Structure formats: structure tokens, C-alpha cells
Amino acid sequence: MTQHQDLTSIAEPRVVRDTDLTYNDYLRVPQLLSLQVPESSPPHHDEMLFIIIHQAYELWFKLILHELEQAAACMNADHELQAHHFLRRVGEIMELLVKQIHILETMRPVDFLEFRDRLMPASGFQSHQFREVEFFAGLKDRRYLHFFQNRPDMLAQLQRRLDGPDLRDIFYGLLRRRGFAVPHDISLEHLQADEADREALLNAVLPVYRDPNDHLPLYLLAEALMDLDQQLALWRDHHVRVVARIIGHKRGTGGSSGVDYLERTTHKRCFPYLWEVRTRLSTEK
Ligand code: HEM
């Protein structure tokens, strides 16, 4: 069989008119492929990997925010299982993001050093979408706004996230509407300081975990939020390991201590009380 015959057996040849929507037009492929611009000159071979992996992360961050918005809207409408549907997608994407960081281990430390200085002072600190995911997931730390002083558009978006409800507010709001005795103030700062409210929150959540079959939609939703929290923590663990392997204990291009700073972030949890409730579980009713 000739190559031509082989092709015709896959699809009927069809004349593409100038006005037809094509794959390349729809997905803006030429524009997308023109966005990888190395800083090193002549371009270092590995800089292409470095640019593309970061761009791929940013695209997935965009989708994660899109899906989290939808999950939040479903929770606000008391649709636990619909929220679970969108959060499950986020969980799958994040699993991919955890694996993806290891591609960078194919870059030899000495090769990275060849172009690292050219990137100064650009840093992951300036990923506004990563920070937006964190803020939306309830990890609101306004000190990070400092990295966006020269980008009023990003600053405004992050400020909106800081001021608006996060997934923790929204989830516990739903629990309240379902009749669970969730305390009024569920901010992490307040709960760390107020033992009575901390106990009240744990006791409010406990029935969902003690009798999951009686609260199945809420249980599935809580576990999907746990998946998000766990994947975010795993991403931090894997990122810091990869960073240590490539730059050791050098300072970060964004001015932090590097690995020491990143290690400290690995303890962050968006839903610490969903983690803690497991400790409280027993088979006694
Ligand atoms: C050679 C590979 C990489 C190295 C050596 C590296 C190094 C670092 C260092 C040292 C920091 C601390 C901040 C600073 O002082 O700059 C950091 C933060 C960060 N990096 Fe990376 N990184 C790498 C790859 C990536 C990739 C692929 C992503 C994907 C988006 C990423 C996203 C981030 C983010 C979001 C932060 C802020 C984390 C936080 O504040 O919790 N990094 N990185």
C-alpha cells in the first residue's frame, strides 16, 4: 500500500476552505509556539525545557483556578456531588503536576548554572496563579503581595482573592447550612488561638467521618478537598527535593534562602482540621 492510499483509508480527503476552523487556528498553535523566548545567548539547549515546563504549569494553574471557581459555585448552591465532580478533576491535574516536576532532574546542575544568572531576579515567587490557588484554598498570607508591586493587575487579582471567600469558608458554610455546629470564625489564625472553637469545629466535622455512609455527599466532598490539600503538599515536597538536587543550598533567585525556605512551606495545610479529625476517630459510638 502506498503512503497516499494509507492516508485515504484513515479519512476521506476533504477540501479545507479558507474560512474553515482548523486545529491550528482554534488552538492558536503558531502563537503558542512563538512564546518560548530564551534569555541566554546563544540559547542554552536546556533553557527550552526550563521555559516549557514553567509555561505548562501556568496553563494547568489556569485550569485549576477555573475548576475551583466552579466547585465553589456548586458548594454555594449546596450541590456537594457536583462540587466533588470538579474537585476530582483538580486532583487528577495536581497528580500530574507533582510528577511533572521530576522532568527537571534530567537537567544537569552544571547546565542549569550556565543560564541561571540570566534569569535573576525572576522567581517562582512571582507566579501569581500559584499564589492565587493558595489564597483560594485558604492559605492567605498577604506578605506574598510584596512580589507583585510592579504588576498592579496581578496585585488587584490577588487582593480580590484575599478579600473574598476561600474554599474553607465555602465548605464550612455549606456544613453549617446542613445543620452542623461549625463555629462562626473558622480562620486559621483564630482557631490556632481559640481552643474552644477548635474543639467545636472538630466535633462538628466528626460525624461526617464517623458515619460516612450517613453523610456520603459531604464525606466525598471533604475527601476531594483533602486530595487537593495533599497534592499541594506533595508538590511542595517534590519541588523542594528537585530544587535541592539541582542547586543544593544556593539562595533562590527571588531572594529567599532557597531550600531552607521551601522546606518550611511543606508544613502548610489548607484543611488542618480535616487532617486532625482522623486522630479523633474511634470505633466507639
Ligand atoms: C530548576 C528548577 C527549579 C529551581 C532550581 C527552583 C527553585 C526555587 C526556589 C529556590 C524557590 C524559593 C523562592 C526564591 O527565592 O526564588 C522557588 C519557589 C517557587 N517555585 Fe521553583 N524552582 C524550580 C522549578 C520550578 C517549577 C517548574 C515551578 C512550576 C511552576 C516552580 C514554581 C515555584 C513556585 C510557585 C515557588 C513559590 C513557592 C512558595 O513560596 O511556596 N519552580 N523555586
GROMACS .gro file of C-alpha atoms and ligand atoms in nm:
model
  328
    1MET     CA    1   0.000   0.000   0.000
    2THR     CA    2   0.140   0.345  -0.087
    3GLN     CA    3   0.159   0.615   0.174
    4HIS     CA    4  -0.119   0.805  -0.009
    5GLN     CA    5  -0.357   0.505  -0.007
    6ASP     CA    6  -0.284   0.456   0.362
    7LEU     CA    7  -0.391   0.814   0.437
    8THR     CA    8  -0.712   0.791   0.237
    9SER     CA    9  -0.814   0.488   0.438
   10ILE     CA   10  -0.791   0.697   0.758
   11ALA     CA   11  -1.007   0.986   0.640
   12GLU     CA   12  -1.189   1.093   0.326
   13PRO     CA   13  -0.978   1.370   0.172
   14ARG     CA   14  -1.170   1.690   0.229
   15VAL     CA   15  -1.104   2.029   0.083
   16VAL     CA   16  -1.029   2.274   0.364
   17ARG     CA   17  -1.173   2.614   0.276
   18ASP     CA   18  -1.005   2.935   0.391
   19THR     CA   19  -1.299   3.009   0.621
   20ASP     CA   20  -1.298   2.664   0.789
   21LEU     CA   21  -1.194   2.644   1.151
   22THR     CA   22  -0.875   2.442   1.174
   23TYR     CA   23  -0.694   2.278   1.462
   24ASN     CA   24  -0.413   2.531   1.441
   25ASP     CA   25  -0.644   2.832   1.431
   26TYR     CA   26  -0.870   2.712   1.711
   27LEU     CA   27  -0.581   2.634   1.947
   28ARG     CA   28  -0.368   2.929   1.835
   29VAL     CA   29  -0.082   2.686   1.784
   30PRO     CA   30   0.151   2.927   1.596
   31GLN     CA   31   0.104   3.189   1.870
   32LEU     CA   32   0.162   2.928   2.142
   33LEU     CA   33   0.482   2.806   1.978
   34SER     CA   34   0.616   3.158   1.945
   35LEU     CA   35   0.611   3.215   2.321
   36GLN     CA   36   0.932   3.031   2.415
   37VAL     CA   37   1.196   3.301   2.417
   38PRO     CA   38   1.530   3.212   2.580
   39GLU     CA   39   1.728   3.472   2.775
   40SER     CA   40   2.066   3.301   2.720
   41SER     CA   41   2.262   3.398   2.413
   42PRO     CA   42   2.344   3.184   2.227
   43PRO     CA   43   2.044   2.995   2.367
   44HIS     CA   44   2.145   2.718   2.607
   45HIS     CA   45   1.995   2.386   2.496
   46ASP     CA   46   1.824   2.322   2.835
   47GLU     CA   47   1.658   2.663   2.860
   48MET     CA   48   1.382   2.538   2.628
   49LEU     CA   49   1.292   2.268   2.883
   50PHE     CA   50   1.302   2.525   3.164
   51ILE     CA   51   1.066   2.762   2.980
   52ILE     CA   52   0.822   2.499   2.857
   53ILE     CA   53   0.785   2.324   3.192
   54HIS     CA   54   0.701   2.654   3.363
   55GLN     CA   55   0.459   2.753   3.088
   56ALA     CA   56   0.290   2.412   3.111
   57TYR     CA   57   0.249   2.465   3.488
   58GLU     CA   58   0.096   2.808   3.433
   59LEU     CA   59  -0.156   2.665   3.184
   60TRP     CA   60  -0.258   2.395   3.432
   61PHE     CA   61  -0.279   2.656   3.712
   62LYS     CA   62  -0.521   2.848   3.491
   63LEU     CA   63  -0.740   2.541   3.453
   64ILE     CA   64  -0.719   2.459   3.825
   65LEU     CA   65  -0.849   2.808   3.912
   66HIS     CA   66  -1.126   2.769   3.653
   67GLU     CA   67  -1.233   2.435   3.806
   68LEU     CA   68  -1.207   2.559   4.165
   69GLU     CA   69  -1.438   2.851   4.079
   70GLN     CA   70  -1.692   2.601   3.952
   71ALA     CA   71  -1.653   2.377   4.258
   72ALA     CA   72  -1.704   2.682   4.482
   73ALA     CA   73  -2.021   2.780   4.293
   74CYS     CA   74  -2.156   2.425   4.335
   75MET     CA   75  -2.084   2.429   4.709
   76ASN     CA   76  -2.256   2.767   4.741
   77ALA     CA   77  -2.559   2.611   4.571
   78ASP     CA   78  -2.550   2.313   4.814
   79HIS     CA   79  -2.458   2.069   4.537
   80GLU     CA   80  -2.196   1.857   4.710
   81LEU     CA   81  -2.161   1.592   4.440
   82GLN     CA   82  -2.129   1.843   4.159
   83ALA     CA   83  -1.854   2.017   4.356
   84HIS     CA   84  -1.691   1.677   4.406
   85HIS     CA   85  -1.700   1.620   4.030
   86PHE     CA   86  -1.494   1.935   3.959
   87LEU     CA   87  -1.258   1.884   4.253
   88ARG     CA   88  -1.180   1.532   4.133
   89ARG     CA   89  -1.057   1.685   3.807
   90VAL     CA   90  -0.836   1.924   4.003
   91GLY     CA   91  -0.696   1.628   4.197
   92GLU     CA   92  -0.605   1.448   3.874
   93ILE     CA   93  -0.436   1.759   3.732
   94MET     CA   94  -0.239   1.808   4.051
   95GLU     CA   95  -0.120   1.449   4.047
   96LEU     CA   96   0.022   1.521   3.704
   97LEU     CA   97   0.185   1.842   3.831
   98VAL     CA   98   0.359   1.652   4.111
   99LYS     CA   99   0.506   1.402   3.862
  100GLN     CA  100   0.595   1.668   3.608
  101ILE     CA  101   0.849   1.848   3.829
  102HIS     CA  102   1.085   1.549   3.802
  103ILE     CA  103   1.144   1.607   3.431
  104LEU     CA  104   1.379   1.881   3.554
  105GLU     CA  105   1.606   1.621   3.711
  106THR     CA  106   1.720   1.539   3.359
  107MET     CA  107   1.890   1.880   3.364
  108ARG     CA  108   2.247   1.859   3.495
  109PRO     CA  109   2.322   2.112   3.774
  110VAL     CA  110   2.616   2.246   3.576
  111ASP     CA  111   2.394   2.304   3.271
  112PHE     CA  112   2.140   2.500   3.476
  113LEU     CA  113   2.419   2.720   3.610
  114GLU     CA  114   2.504   2.814   3.253
  115PHE     CA  115   2.182   3.018   3.223
  116ARG     CA  116   2.053   3.060   3.583
  117ASP     CA  117   2.215   3.402   3.632
  118ARG     CA  118   2.034   3.534   3.326
  119LEU     CA  119   1.700   3.471   3.500
  120MET     CA  120   1.778   3.685   3.807
  121PRO     CA  121   1.563   3.816   3.979
  122ALA     CA  122   1.275   3.622   3.817
  123SER     CA  123   1.145   3.357   4.059
  124GLY     CA  124   0.855   3.120   4.132
  125PHE     CA  125   0.764   3.380   4.398
  126GLN     CA  126   0.620   3.582   4.109
  127SER     CA  127   0.378   3.310   3.991
  128HIS     CA  128   0.055   3.494   4.066
  129GLN     CA  129  -0.155   3.195   3.966
  130PHE     CA  130   0.022   2.966   4.215
  131ARG     CA  131  -0.037   3.224   4.487
  132GLU     CA  132  -0.398   3.261   4.376
  133VAL     CA  133  -0.450   2.884   4.409
  134GLU     CA  134  -0.304   2.903   4.761
  135PHE     CA  135  -0.520   3.201   4.860
  136PHE     CA  136  -0.832   3.040   4.713
  137ALA     CA  137  -0.755   2.718   4.901
  138GLY     CA  138  -0.748   2.920   5.224
  139LEU     CA  139  -0.376   2.983   5.268
  140LYS     CA  140  -0.399   3.361   5.274
  141ASP     CA  141  -0.069   3.528   5.354
  142ARG     CA  142  -0.057   3.890   5.246
  143ARG     CA  143   0.323   3.908   5.279
  144TYR     CA  144   0.344   3.749   4.934
  145LEU     CA  145   0.174   4.052   4.776
  146HIS     CA  146   0.511   4.224   4.802
  147PHE     CA  147   0.634   4.025   4.499
  148PHE     CA  148   0.373   4.186   4.272
  149GLN     CA  149   0.432   4.556   4.343
  150ASN     CA  150   0.530   4.615   3.981
  151ARG     CA  151   0.216   4.435   3.847
  152PRO     CA  152  -0.098   4.625   3.955
  153ASP     CA  153  -0.319   4.385   3.754
  154MET     CA  154  -0.187   4.079   3.941
  155LEU     CA  155  -0.185   4.264   4.271
  156ALA     CA  156  -0.553   4.357   4.227
  157GLN     CA  157  -0.647   3.998   4.142
  158LEU     CA  158  -0.461   3.862   4.447
  159GLN     CA  159  -0.617   4.129   4.668
  160ARG     CA  160  -0.962   4.017   4.544
  161ARG     CA  161  -0.874   3.661   4.645
  162LEU     CA  162  -0.757   3.777   4.987
  163ASP     CA  163  -1.077   3.973   5.044
  164GLY     CA  164  -1.316   3.715   4.901
  165PRO     CA  165  -1.436   3.383   5.042
  166ASP     CA  166  -1.197   3.089   5.011
  167LEU     CA  167  -1.275   2.719   4.978
  168ARG     CA  168  -1.255   2.670   5.353
  169ASP     CA  169  -1.514   2.945   5.419
  170ILE     CA  170  -1.735   2.799   5.147
  171PHE     CA  171  -1.708   2.436   5.262
  172TYR     CA  172  -1.775   2.516   5.628
  173GLY     CA  173  -2.061   2.747   5.522
  174LEU     CA  174  -2.219   2.450   5.347
  175LEU     CA  175  -2.171   2.231   5.657
  176ARG     CA  176  -2.344   2.500   5.865
  177ARG     CA  177  -2.642   2.509   5.627
  178ARG     CA  178  -2.662   2.130   5.658
  179GLY     CA  179  -2.704   2.169   6.032
  180PHE     CA  180  -2.352   2.105   6.163
  181ALA     CA  181  -2.245   2.327   6.453
  182VAL     CA  182  -1.949   2.498   6.285
  183PRO     CA  183  -1.815   2.797   6.483
  184HIS     CA  184  -1.861   3.144   6.340
  185ASP     CA  185  -1.491   3.226   6.289
  186ILE     CA  186  -1.303   2.946   6.113
  187SER     CA  187  -0.995   3.145   6.011
  188LEU     CA  188  -0.672   2.956   6.082
  189GLU     CA  189  -0.536   3.240   6.299
  190HIS     CA  190  -0.849   3.242   6.516
  191LEU     CA  191  -0.863   2.864   6.554
  192GLN     CA  192  -0.497   2.843   6.649
  193ALA     CA  193  -0.566   3.091   6.931
  194ASP     CA  194  -0.907   2.967   7.046
  195GLU     CA  195  -0.911   2.613   7.180
  196ALA     CA  196  -1.287   2.606   7.242
  197ASP     CA  197  -1.367   2.693   6.880
  198ARG     CA  198  -1.104   2.447   6.760
  199GLU     CA  199  -1.274   2.170   6.958
  200ALA     CA  200  -1.615   2.285   6.835
  201LEU     CA  201  -1.501   2.262   6.472
  202LEU     CA  202  -1.353   1.914   6.521
  203ASN     CA  203  -1.672   1.798   6.691
  204ALA     CA  204  -1.880   1.947   6.409
  205VAL     CA  205  -1.686   1.753   6.143
  206LEU     CA  206  -1.652   1.430   6.340
  207PRO     CA  207  -1.995   1.280   6.247
  208VAL     CA  208  -1.912   1.306   5.875
  209TYR     CA  209  -1.604   1.091   5.933
  210ARG     CA  210  -1.752   0.861   6.197
  211ASP     CA  211  -2.059   0.775   5.988
  212PRO     CA  212  -1.958   0.844   5.629
  213ASN     CA  213  -2.248   0.642   5.488
  214ASP     CA  214  -2.497   0.872   5.660
  215HIS     CA  215  -2.332   1.181   5.509
  216LEU     CA  216  -2.192   1.039   5.186
  217PRO     CA  217  -2.205   1.352   4.963
  218LEU     CA  218  -2.039   1.563   5.234
  219TYR     CA  219  -1.785   1.291   5.304
  220LEU     CA  220  -1.690   1.264   4.934
  221LEU     CA  221  -1.663   1.641   4.911
  222ALA     CA  222  -1.445   1.665   5.223
  223GLU     CA  223  -1.216   1.395   5.086
  224ALA     CA  224  -1.188   1.572   4.749
  225LEU     CA  225  -1.075   1.883   4.939
  226MET     CA  226  -0.827   1.663   5.126
  227ASP     CA  227  -0.695   1.537   4.791
  228LEU     CA  228  -0.634   1.896   4.683
  229ASP     CA  229  -0.456   1.970   5.012
  230GLN     CA  230  -0.249   1.653   4.991
  231GLN     CA  231  -0.147   1.708   4.629
  232LEU     CA  232  -0.044   2.065   4.707
  233ALA     CA  233   0.170   1.939   4.997
  234LEU     CA  234   0.318   1.666   4.777
  235TRP     CA  235   0.400   1.924   4.510
  236ARG     CA  236   0.592   2.125   4.771
  237ASP     CA  237   0.780   1.812   4.885
  238HIS     CA  238   0.874   1.712   4.531
  239HIS     CA  239   0.961   2.067   4.423
  240VAL     CA  240   1.200   2.116   4.716
  241ARG     CA  241   1.368   1.778   4.653
  242VAL     CA  242   1.422   1.867   4.288
  243VAL     CA  243   1.550   2.214   4.382
  244ALA     CA  244   1.798   2.061   4.633
  245ARG     CA  245   1.919   1.821   4.367
  246ILE     CA  246   1.979   2.095   4.113
  247ILE     CA  247   2.101   2.397   4.314
  248GLY     CA  248   2.181   2.249   4.656
  249HIS     CA  249   2.165   2.520   4.925
  250LYS     CA  250   2.223   2.818   4.695
  251ARG     CA  251   1.996   3.117   4.760
  252GLY     CA  252   1.683   3.149   4.543
  253THR     CA  253   1.669   3.391   4.251
  254GLY     CA  254   1.375   3.555   4.434
  255GLY     CA  255   1.595   3.630   4.737
  256SER     CA  256   1.485   3.354   4.977
  257SER     CA  257   1.726   3.115   5.148
  258GLY     CA  258   1.621   2.858   4.885
  259VAL     CA  259   1.580   2.500   5.010
  260ASP     CA  260   1.552   2.608   5.377
  261TYR     CA  261   1.262   2.842   5.292
  262LEU     CA  262   1.092   2.580   5.075
  263GLU     CA  263   1.125   2.313   5.347
  264ARG     CA  264   0.938   2.543   5.586
  265THR     CA  265   0.644   2.572   5.343
  266THR     CA  266   0.598   2.194   5.328
  267HIS     CA  267   0.405   2.206   5.657
  268LYS     CA  268   0.129   2.428   5.517
  269ARG     CA  269  -0.217   2.269   5.517
  270CYS     CA  270  -0.539   2.426   5.381
  271PHE     CA  271  -0.770   2.198   5.585
  272PRO     CA  272  -0.570   2.114   5.901
  273TYR     CA  273  -0.883   2.013   6.091
  274LEU     CA  274  -0.987   1.763   5.825
  275TRP     CA  275  -0.644   1.607   5.881
  276GLU     CA  276  -0.678   1.621   6.260
  277VAL     CA  277  -1.024   1.466   6.271
  278ARG     CA  278  -0.868   1.129   6.187
  279THR     CA  279  -0.680   1.134   6.516
  280ARG     CA  280  -1.011   1.174   6.697
  281LEU     CA  281  -1.179   0.878   6.530
  282SER     CA  282  -1.250   0.559   6.717
  283THR     CA  283  -1.497   0.277   6.662
  284GLU     CA  284  -1.681   0.366   6.986
  285LYS     CA  285  -2.012   0.540   6.917
  286HEM     C1  286   1.546   2.414   3.816
  286HEM     C2  287   1.424   2.413   3.864
  286HEM     C3  288   1.378   2.496   3.978
  286HEM     C4  289   1.452   2.554   4.076
  286HEM     C5  290   1.604   2.550   4.097
  286HEM     C6  291   1.359   2.626   4.161
  286HEM     C7  292   1.395   2.697   4.274
  286HEM     C8  293   1.309   2.765   4.356
  286HEM     C9  294   1.349   2.839   4.474
  286HEM    C10  295   1.489   2.848   4.528
  286HEM    C11  296   1.238   2.893   4.526
  286HEM    C12  297   1.228   2.985   4.650
  286HEM    C13  298   1.199   3.126   4.609
  286HEM    C14  299   1.319   3.203   4.560
  286HEM     O1  300   1.399   3.252   4.642
  286HEM     O2  301   1.333   3.219   4.437
  286HEM    C15  302   1.125   2.853   4.443
  286HEM    C16  303   0.995   2.888   4.463
  286HEM    C17  304   0.891   2.853   4.381
  286HEM     N1  305   0.899   2.780   4.264
  286HEM    FE1  306   1.063   2.687   4.194
  286HEM     N2  307   1.232   2.607   4.114
  286HEM    C18  308   1.238   2.529   4.003
  286HEM    C19  309   1.132   2.487   3.925
  286HEM    C20  310   1.003   2.527   3.940
  286HEM    C21  311   0.894   2.491   3.855
  286HEM    C22  312   0.897   2.401   3.732
  286HEM    C23  313   0.783   2.553   3.904
  286HEM    C24  314   0.649   2.544   3.841
  286HEM    C25  315   0.563   2.642   3.839
  286HEM    C26  316   0.822   2.629   4.020
  286HEM    C27  317   0.739   2.708   4.096
  286HEM    C28  318   0.775   2.771   4.212
  286HEM    C29  319   0.682   2.840   4.297
  286HEM    C30  320   0.531   2.854   4.276
  286HEM    C31  321   0.753   2.890   4.405
  286HEM    C32  322   0.700   2.965   4.526
  286HEM    C33  323   0.675   2.861   4.635
  286HEM    C34  324   0.628   2.917   4.769
  286HEM     O3  325   0.654   3.035   4.801
  286HEM     O4  326   0.565   2.840   4.843
  286HEM     N3  327   0.955   2.609   4.041
  286HEM     N4  328   1.174   2.776   4.340
   0.00000   0.00000   0.00000
